[in-house]
JSON list of C-alpha atoms and ligand atoms in Angstrom, two decimals:
[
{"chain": "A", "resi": 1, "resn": "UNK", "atom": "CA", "xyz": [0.00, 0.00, 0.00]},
{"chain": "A", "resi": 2, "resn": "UNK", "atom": "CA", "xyz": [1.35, 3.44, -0.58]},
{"chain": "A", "resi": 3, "resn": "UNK", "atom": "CA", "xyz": [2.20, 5.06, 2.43]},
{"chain": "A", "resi": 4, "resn": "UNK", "atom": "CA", "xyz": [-0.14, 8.04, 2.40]},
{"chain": "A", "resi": 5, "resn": "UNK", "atom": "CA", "xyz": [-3.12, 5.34, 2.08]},
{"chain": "A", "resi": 6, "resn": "UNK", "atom": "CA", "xyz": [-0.96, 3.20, 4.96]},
{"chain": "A", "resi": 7, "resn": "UNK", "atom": "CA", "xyz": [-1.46, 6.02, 7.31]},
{"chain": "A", "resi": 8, "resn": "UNK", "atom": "CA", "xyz": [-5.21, 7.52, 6.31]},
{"chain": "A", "resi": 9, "resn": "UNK", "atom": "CA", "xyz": [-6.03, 3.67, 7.04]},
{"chain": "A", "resi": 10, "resn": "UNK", "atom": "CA", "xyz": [-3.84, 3.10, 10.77]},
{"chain": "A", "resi": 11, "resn": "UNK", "atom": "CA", "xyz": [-5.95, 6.51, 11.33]},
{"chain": "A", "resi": 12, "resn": "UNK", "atom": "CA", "xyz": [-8.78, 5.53, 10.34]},
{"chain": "A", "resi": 13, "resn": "UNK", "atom": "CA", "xyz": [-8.39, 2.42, 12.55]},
{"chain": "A", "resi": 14, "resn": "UNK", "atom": "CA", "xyz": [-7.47, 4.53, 15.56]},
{"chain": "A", "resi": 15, "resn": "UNK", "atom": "CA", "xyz": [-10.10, 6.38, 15.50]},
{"chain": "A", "resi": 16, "resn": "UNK", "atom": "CA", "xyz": [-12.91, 4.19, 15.53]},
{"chain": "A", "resi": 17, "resn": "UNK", "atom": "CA", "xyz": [-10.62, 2.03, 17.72]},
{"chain": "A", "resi": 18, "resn": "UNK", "atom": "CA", "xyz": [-10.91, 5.23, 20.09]},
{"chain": "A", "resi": 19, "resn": "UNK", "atom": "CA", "xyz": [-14.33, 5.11, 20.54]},
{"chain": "A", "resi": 20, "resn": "UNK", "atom": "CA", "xyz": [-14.37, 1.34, 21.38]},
{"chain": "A", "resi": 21, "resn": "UNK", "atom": "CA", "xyz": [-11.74, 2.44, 23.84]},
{"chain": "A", "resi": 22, "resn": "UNK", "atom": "CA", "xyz": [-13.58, 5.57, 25.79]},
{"chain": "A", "resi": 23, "resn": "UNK", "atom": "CA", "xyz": [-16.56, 3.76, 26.16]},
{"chain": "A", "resi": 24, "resn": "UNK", "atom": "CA", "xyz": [-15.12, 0.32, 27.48]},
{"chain": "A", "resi": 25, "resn": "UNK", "atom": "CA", "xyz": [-13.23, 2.82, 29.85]},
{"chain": "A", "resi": 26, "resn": "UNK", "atom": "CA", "xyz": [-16.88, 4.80, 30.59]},
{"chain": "A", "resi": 27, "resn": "UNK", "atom": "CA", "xyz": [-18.25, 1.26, 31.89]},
{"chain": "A", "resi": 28, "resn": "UNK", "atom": "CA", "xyz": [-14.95, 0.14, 33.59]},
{"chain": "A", "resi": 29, "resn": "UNK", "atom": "CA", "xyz": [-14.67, 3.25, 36.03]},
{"chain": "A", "resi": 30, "resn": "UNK", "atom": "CA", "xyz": [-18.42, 2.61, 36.59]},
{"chain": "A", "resi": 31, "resn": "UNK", "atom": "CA", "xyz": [-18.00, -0.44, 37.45]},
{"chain": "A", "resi": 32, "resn": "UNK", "atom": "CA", "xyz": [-15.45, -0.03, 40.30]},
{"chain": "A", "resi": 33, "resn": "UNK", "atom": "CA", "xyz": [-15.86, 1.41, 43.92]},
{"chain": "A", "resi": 34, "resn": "UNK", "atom": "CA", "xyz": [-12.21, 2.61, 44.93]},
{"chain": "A", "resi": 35, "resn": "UNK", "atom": "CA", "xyz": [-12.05, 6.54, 44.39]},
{"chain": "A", "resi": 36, "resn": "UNK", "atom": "CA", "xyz": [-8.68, 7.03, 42.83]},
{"chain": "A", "resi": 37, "resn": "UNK", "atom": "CA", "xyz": [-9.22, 4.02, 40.22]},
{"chain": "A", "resi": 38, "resn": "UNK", "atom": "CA", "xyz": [-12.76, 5.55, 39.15]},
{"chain": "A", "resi": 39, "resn": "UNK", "atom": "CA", "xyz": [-10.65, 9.44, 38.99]},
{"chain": "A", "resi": 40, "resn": "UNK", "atom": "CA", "xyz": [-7.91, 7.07, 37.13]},
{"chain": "A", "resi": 41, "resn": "UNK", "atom": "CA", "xyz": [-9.48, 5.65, 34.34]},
{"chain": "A", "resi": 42, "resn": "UNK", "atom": "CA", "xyz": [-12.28, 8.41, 33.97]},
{"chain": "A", "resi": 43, "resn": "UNK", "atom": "CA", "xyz": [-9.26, 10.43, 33.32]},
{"chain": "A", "resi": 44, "resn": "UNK", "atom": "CA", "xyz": [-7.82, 7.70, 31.05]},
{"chain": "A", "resi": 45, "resn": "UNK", "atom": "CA", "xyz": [-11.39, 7.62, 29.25]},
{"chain": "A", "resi": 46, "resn": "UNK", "atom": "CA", "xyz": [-11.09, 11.19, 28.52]},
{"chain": "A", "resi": 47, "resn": "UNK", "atom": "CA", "xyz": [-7.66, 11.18, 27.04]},
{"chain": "A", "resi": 48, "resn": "UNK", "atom": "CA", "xyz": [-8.87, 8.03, 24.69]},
{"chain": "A", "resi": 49, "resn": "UNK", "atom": "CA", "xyz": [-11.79, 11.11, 23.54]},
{"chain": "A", "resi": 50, "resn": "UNK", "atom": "CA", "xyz": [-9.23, 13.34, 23.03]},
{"chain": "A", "resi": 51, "resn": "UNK", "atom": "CA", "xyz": [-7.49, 10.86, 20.83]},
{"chain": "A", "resi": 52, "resn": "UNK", "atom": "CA", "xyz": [-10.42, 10.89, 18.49]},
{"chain": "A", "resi": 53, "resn": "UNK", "atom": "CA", "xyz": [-11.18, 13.85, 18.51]},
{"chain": "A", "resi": 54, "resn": "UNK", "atom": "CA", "xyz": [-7.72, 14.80, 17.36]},
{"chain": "A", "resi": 55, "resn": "UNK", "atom": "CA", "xyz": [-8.13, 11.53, 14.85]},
{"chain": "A", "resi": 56, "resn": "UNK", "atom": "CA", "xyz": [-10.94, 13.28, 13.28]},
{"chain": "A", "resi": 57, "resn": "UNK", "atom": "CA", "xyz": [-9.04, 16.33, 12.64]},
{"chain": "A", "resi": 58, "resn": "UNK", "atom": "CA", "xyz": [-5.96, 14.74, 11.49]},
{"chain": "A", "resi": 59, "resn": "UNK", "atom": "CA", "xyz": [-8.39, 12.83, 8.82]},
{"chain": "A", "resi": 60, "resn": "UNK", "atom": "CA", "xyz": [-10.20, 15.92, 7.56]},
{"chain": "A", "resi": 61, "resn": "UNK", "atom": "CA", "xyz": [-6.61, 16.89, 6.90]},
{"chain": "A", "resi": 62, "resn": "UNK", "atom": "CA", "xyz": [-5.50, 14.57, 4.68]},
{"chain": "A", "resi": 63, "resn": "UNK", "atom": "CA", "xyz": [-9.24, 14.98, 3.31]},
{"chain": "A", "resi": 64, "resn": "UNK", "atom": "CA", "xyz": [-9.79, 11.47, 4.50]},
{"chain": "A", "resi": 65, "resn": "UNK", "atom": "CA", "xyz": [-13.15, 10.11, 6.42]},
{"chain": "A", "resi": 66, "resn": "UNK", "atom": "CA", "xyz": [-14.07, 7.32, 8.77]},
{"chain": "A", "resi": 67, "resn": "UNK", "atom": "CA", "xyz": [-15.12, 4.37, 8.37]},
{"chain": "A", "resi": 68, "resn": "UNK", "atom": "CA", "xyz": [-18.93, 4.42, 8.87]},
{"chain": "A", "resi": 69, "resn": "UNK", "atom": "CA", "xyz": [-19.32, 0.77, 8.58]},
{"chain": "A", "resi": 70, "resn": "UNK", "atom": "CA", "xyz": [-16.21, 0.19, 11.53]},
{"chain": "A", "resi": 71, "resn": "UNK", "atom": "CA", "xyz": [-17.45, 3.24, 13.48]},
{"chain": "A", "resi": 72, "resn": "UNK", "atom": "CA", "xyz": [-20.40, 1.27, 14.02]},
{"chain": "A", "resi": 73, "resn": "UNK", "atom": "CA", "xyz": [-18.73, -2.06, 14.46]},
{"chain": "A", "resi": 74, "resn": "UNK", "atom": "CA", "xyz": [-16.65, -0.72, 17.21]},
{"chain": "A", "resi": 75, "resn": "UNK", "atom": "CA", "xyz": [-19.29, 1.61, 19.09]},
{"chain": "A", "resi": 76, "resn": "UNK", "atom": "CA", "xyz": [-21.20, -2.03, 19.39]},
{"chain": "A", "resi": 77, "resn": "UNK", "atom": "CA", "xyz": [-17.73, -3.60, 20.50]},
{"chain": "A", "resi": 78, "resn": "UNK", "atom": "CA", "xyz": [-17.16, -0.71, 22.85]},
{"chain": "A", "resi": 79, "resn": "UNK", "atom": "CA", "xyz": [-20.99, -0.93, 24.02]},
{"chain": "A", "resi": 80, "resn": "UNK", "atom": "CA", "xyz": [-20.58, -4.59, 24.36]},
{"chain": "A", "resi": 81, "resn": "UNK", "atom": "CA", "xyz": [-17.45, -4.01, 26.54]},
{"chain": "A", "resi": 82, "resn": "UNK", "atom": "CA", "xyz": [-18.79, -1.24, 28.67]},
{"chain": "A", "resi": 83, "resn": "UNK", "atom": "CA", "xyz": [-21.76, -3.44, 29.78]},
{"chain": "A", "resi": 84, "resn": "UNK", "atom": "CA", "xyz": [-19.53, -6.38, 30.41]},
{"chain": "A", "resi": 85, "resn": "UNK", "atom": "CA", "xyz": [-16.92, -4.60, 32.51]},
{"chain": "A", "resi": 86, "resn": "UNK", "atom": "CA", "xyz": [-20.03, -4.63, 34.74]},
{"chain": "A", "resi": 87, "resn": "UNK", "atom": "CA", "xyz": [-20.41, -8.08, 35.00]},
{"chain": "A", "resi": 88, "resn": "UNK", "atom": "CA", "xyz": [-17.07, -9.51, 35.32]},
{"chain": "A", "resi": 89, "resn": "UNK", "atom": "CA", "xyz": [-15.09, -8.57, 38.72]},
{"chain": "A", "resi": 90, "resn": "UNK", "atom": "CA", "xyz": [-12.38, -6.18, 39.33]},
{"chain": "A", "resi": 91, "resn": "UNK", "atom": "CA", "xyz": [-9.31, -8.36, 37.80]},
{"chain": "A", "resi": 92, "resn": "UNK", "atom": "CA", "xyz": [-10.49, -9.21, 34.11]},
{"chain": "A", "resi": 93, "resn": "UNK", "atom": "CA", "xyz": [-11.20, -5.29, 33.35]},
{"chain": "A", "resi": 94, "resn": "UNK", "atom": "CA", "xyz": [-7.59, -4.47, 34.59]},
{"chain": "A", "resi": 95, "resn": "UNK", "atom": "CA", "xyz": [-6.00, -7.27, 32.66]},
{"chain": "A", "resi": 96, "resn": "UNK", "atom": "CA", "xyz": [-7.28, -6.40, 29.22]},
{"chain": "A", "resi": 97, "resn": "UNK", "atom": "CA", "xyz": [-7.28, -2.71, 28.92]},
{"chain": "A", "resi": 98, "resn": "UNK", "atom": "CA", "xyz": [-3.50, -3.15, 29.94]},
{"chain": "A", "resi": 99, "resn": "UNK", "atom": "CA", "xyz": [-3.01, -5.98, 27.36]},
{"chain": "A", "resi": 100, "resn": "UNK", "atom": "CA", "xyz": [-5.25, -3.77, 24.56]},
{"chain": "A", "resi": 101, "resn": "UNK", "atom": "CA", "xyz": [-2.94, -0.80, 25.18]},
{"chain": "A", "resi": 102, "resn": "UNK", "atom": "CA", "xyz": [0.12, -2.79, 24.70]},
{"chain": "A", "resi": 103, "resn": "UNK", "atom": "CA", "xyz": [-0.69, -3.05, 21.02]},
{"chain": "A", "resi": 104, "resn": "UNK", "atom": "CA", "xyz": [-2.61, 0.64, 20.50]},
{"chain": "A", "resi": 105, "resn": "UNK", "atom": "CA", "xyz": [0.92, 2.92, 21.19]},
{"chain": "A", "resi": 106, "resn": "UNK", "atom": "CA", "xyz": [2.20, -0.23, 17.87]},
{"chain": "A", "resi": 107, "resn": "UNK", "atom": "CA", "xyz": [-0.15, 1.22, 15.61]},
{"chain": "A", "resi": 108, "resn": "UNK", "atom": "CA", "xyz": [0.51, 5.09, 16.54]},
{"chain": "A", "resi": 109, "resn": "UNK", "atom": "CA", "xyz": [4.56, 4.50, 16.27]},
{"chain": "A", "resi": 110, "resn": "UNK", "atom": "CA", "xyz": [3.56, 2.51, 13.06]},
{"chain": "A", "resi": 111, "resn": "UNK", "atom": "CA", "xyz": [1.25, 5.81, 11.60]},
{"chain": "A", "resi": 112, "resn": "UNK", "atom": "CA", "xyz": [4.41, 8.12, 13.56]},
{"chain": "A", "resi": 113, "resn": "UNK", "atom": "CA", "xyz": [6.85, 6.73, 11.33]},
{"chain": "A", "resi": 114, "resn": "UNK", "atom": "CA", "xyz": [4.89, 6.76, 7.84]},
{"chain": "A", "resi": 115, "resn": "UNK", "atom": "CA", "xyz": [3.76, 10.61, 8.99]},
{"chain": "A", "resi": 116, "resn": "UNK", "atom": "CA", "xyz": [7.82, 11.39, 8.84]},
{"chain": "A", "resi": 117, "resn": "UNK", "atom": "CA", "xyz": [8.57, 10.11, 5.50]},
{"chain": "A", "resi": 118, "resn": "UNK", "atom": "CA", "xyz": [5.78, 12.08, 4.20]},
{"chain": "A", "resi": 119, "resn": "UNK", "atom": "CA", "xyz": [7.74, 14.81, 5.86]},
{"chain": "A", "resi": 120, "resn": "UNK", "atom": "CA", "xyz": [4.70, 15.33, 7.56]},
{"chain": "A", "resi": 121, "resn": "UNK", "atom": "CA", "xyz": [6.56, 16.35, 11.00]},
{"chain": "A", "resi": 122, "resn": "UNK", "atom": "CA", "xyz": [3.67, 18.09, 12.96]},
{"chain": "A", "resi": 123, "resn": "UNK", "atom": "CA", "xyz": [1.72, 14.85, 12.51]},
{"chain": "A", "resi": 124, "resn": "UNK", "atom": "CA", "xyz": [4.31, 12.49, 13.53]},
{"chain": "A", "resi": 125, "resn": "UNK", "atom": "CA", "xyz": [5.09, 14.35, 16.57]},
{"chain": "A", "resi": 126, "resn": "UNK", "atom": "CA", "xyz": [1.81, 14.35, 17.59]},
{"chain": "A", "resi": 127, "resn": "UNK", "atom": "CA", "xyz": [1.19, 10.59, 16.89]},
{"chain": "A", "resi": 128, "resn": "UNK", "atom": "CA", "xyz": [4.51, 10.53, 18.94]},
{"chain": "A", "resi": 129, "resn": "UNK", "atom": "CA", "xyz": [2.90, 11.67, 21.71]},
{"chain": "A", "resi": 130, "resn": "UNK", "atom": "CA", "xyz": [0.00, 9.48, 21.15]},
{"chain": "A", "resi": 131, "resn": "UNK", "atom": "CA", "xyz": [1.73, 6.34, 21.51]},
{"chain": "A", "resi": 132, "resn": "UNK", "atom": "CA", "xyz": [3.40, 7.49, 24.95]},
{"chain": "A", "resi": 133, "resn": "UNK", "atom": "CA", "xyz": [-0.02, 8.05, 26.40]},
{"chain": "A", "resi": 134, "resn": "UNK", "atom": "CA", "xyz": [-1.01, 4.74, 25.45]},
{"chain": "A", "resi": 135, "resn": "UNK", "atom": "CA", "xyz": [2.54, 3.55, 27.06]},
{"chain": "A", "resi": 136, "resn": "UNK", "atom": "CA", "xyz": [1.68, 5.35, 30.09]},
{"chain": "A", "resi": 137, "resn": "UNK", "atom": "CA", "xyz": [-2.28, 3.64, 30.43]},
{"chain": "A", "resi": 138, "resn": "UNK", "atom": "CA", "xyz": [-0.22, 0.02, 29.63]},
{"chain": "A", "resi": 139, "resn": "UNK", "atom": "CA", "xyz": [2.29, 0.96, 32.86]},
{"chain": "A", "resi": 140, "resn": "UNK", "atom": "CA", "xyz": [-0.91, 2.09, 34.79]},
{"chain": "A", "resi": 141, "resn": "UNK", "atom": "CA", "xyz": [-2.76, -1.49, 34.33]},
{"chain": "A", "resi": 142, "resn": "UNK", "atom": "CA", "xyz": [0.69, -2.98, 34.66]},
{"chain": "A", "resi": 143, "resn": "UNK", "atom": "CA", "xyz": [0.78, -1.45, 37.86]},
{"chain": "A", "resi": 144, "resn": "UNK", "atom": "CA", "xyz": [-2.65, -2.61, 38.72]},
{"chain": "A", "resi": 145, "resn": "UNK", "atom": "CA", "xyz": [-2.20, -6.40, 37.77]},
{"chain": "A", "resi": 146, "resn": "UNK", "atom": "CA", "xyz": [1.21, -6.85, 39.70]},
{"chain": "A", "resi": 147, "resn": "UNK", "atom": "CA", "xyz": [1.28, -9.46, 42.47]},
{"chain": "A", "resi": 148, "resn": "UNK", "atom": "CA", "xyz": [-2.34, -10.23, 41.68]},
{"chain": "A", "resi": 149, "resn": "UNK", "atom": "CA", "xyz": [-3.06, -13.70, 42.65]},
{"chain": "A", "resi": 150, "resn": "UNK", "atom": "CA", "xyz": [-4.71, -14.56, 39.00]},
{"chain": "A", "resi": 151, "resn": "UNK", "atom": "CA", "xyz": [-2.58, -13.40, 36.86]},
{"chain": "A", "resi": 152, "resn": "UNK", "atom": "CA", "xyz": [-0.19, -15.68, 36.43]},
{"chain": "A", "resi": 153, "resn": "UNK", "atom": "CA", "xyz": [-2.93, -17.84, 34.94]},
{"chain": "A", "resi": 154, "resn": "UNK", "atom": "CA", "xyz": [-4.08, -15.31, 32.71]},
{"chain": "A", "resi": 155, "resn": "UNK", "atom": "CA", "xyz": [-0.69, -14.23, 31.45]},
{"chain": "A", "resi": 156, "resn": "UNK", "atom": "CA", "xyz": [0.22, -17.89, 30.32]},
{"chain": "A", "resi": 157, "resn": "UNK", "atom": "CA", "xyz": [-2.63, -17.70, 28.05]},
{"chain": "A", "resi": 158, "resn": "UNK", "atom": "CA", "xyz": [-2.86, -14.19, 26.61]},
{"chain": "A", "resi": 159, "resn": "UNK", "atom": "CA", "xyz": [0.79, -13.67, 26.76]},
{"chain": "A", "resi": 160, "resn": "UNK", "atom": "CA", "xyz": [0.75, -9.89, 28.66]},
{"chain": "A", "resi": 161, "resn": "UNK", "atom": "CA", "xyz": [1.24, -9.21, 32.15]},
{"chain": "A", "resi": 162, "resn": "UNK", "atom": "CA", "xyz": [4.46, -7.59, 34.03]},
{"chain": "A", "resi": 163, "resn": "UNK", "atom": "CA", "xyz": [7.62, -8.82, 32.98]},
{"chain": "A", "resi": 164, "resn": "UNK", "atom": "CA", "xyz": [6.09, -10.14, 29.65]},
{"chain": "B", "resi": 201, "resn": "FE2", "atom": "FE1", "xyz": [-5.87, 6.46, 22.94]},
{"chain": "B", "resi": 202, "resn": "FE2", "atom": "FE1", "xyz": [-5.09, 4.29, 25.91]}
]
């Protein structure tokens, strides 16, 4: 693919991917009782809105648009996600949003990267940034999992966890 295609389609992706994010994160703080993790990940939540709303811009930019048919496959996802984070405990919440981050800053070094050799430099600094959030939420749910009596079980199988 050429690269200016590569990165309208990684944005794209991201943003609809953002909005499966912020509302999984809407339905994990309300699931939880501790005051700092429900300040925590509201906060996280509104950095993921930020992230698309930024997405959007970036798109109209390039003169690009989303993805109706995956902006409605991931607000279902991200529906589907904030309703189970209800269900499901305190552990399995924790576990995956750190595992799901591990591979979102990926994508944002990926778009970072074909942003410079379009000598777009504005953009890739920005996706720059990106990706460190996204490194910063992973340490956060790293943080969270650590010593946790289940996740050695849960880290054999889905290969993320501290130390990984
Ligand atoms: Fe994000
Ligand atoms: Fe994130």
């Amino acid at each position: 693919m050429e690269p200016r295609s590569a990165l309208e389609s990684i944005l794209r992706r991201a943003y609809s991917g953002e909005l499966t994010a912020a509302l999984a994160y809407h339905g994990h703080w309300r699931s939880l009782r501790d005051a700092q993790e429900i300040a925590d990940i509201s906060q996280i939540e509104a950095e993921e809105w930020h992230h698309r709303f930024r997405l959007g811009v970036m798109l109209r930019e390039l003169d690009a648009r989303p993805d109706p048919i995956l902006e409605v496959r991931m607000a279902l996802l991200g529906t589907i996600i904030c309703l189970g984070c209800l269900m499901v405990g305190w552990f399995i919440p924790m576990y995956f949003a750190g595992r799901l981050e591990s591979q979102n800053d990926r994508e944002y070094e990926e778009a970072a990267a074909l942003a410079e050799g379009l000598g777009l430099g504005a953009l890739r600094d920005e996706l720059k940034a990106f990706a460190q959030l996204e490194r910063d939420h992973e340490a956060y749910f790293l943080g969270k999992v650590a010593g946790h009596p289940a996740l050695p079980y849960w880290k054999r199988w889905f290969g993320w966890g501290p130390g990984a």
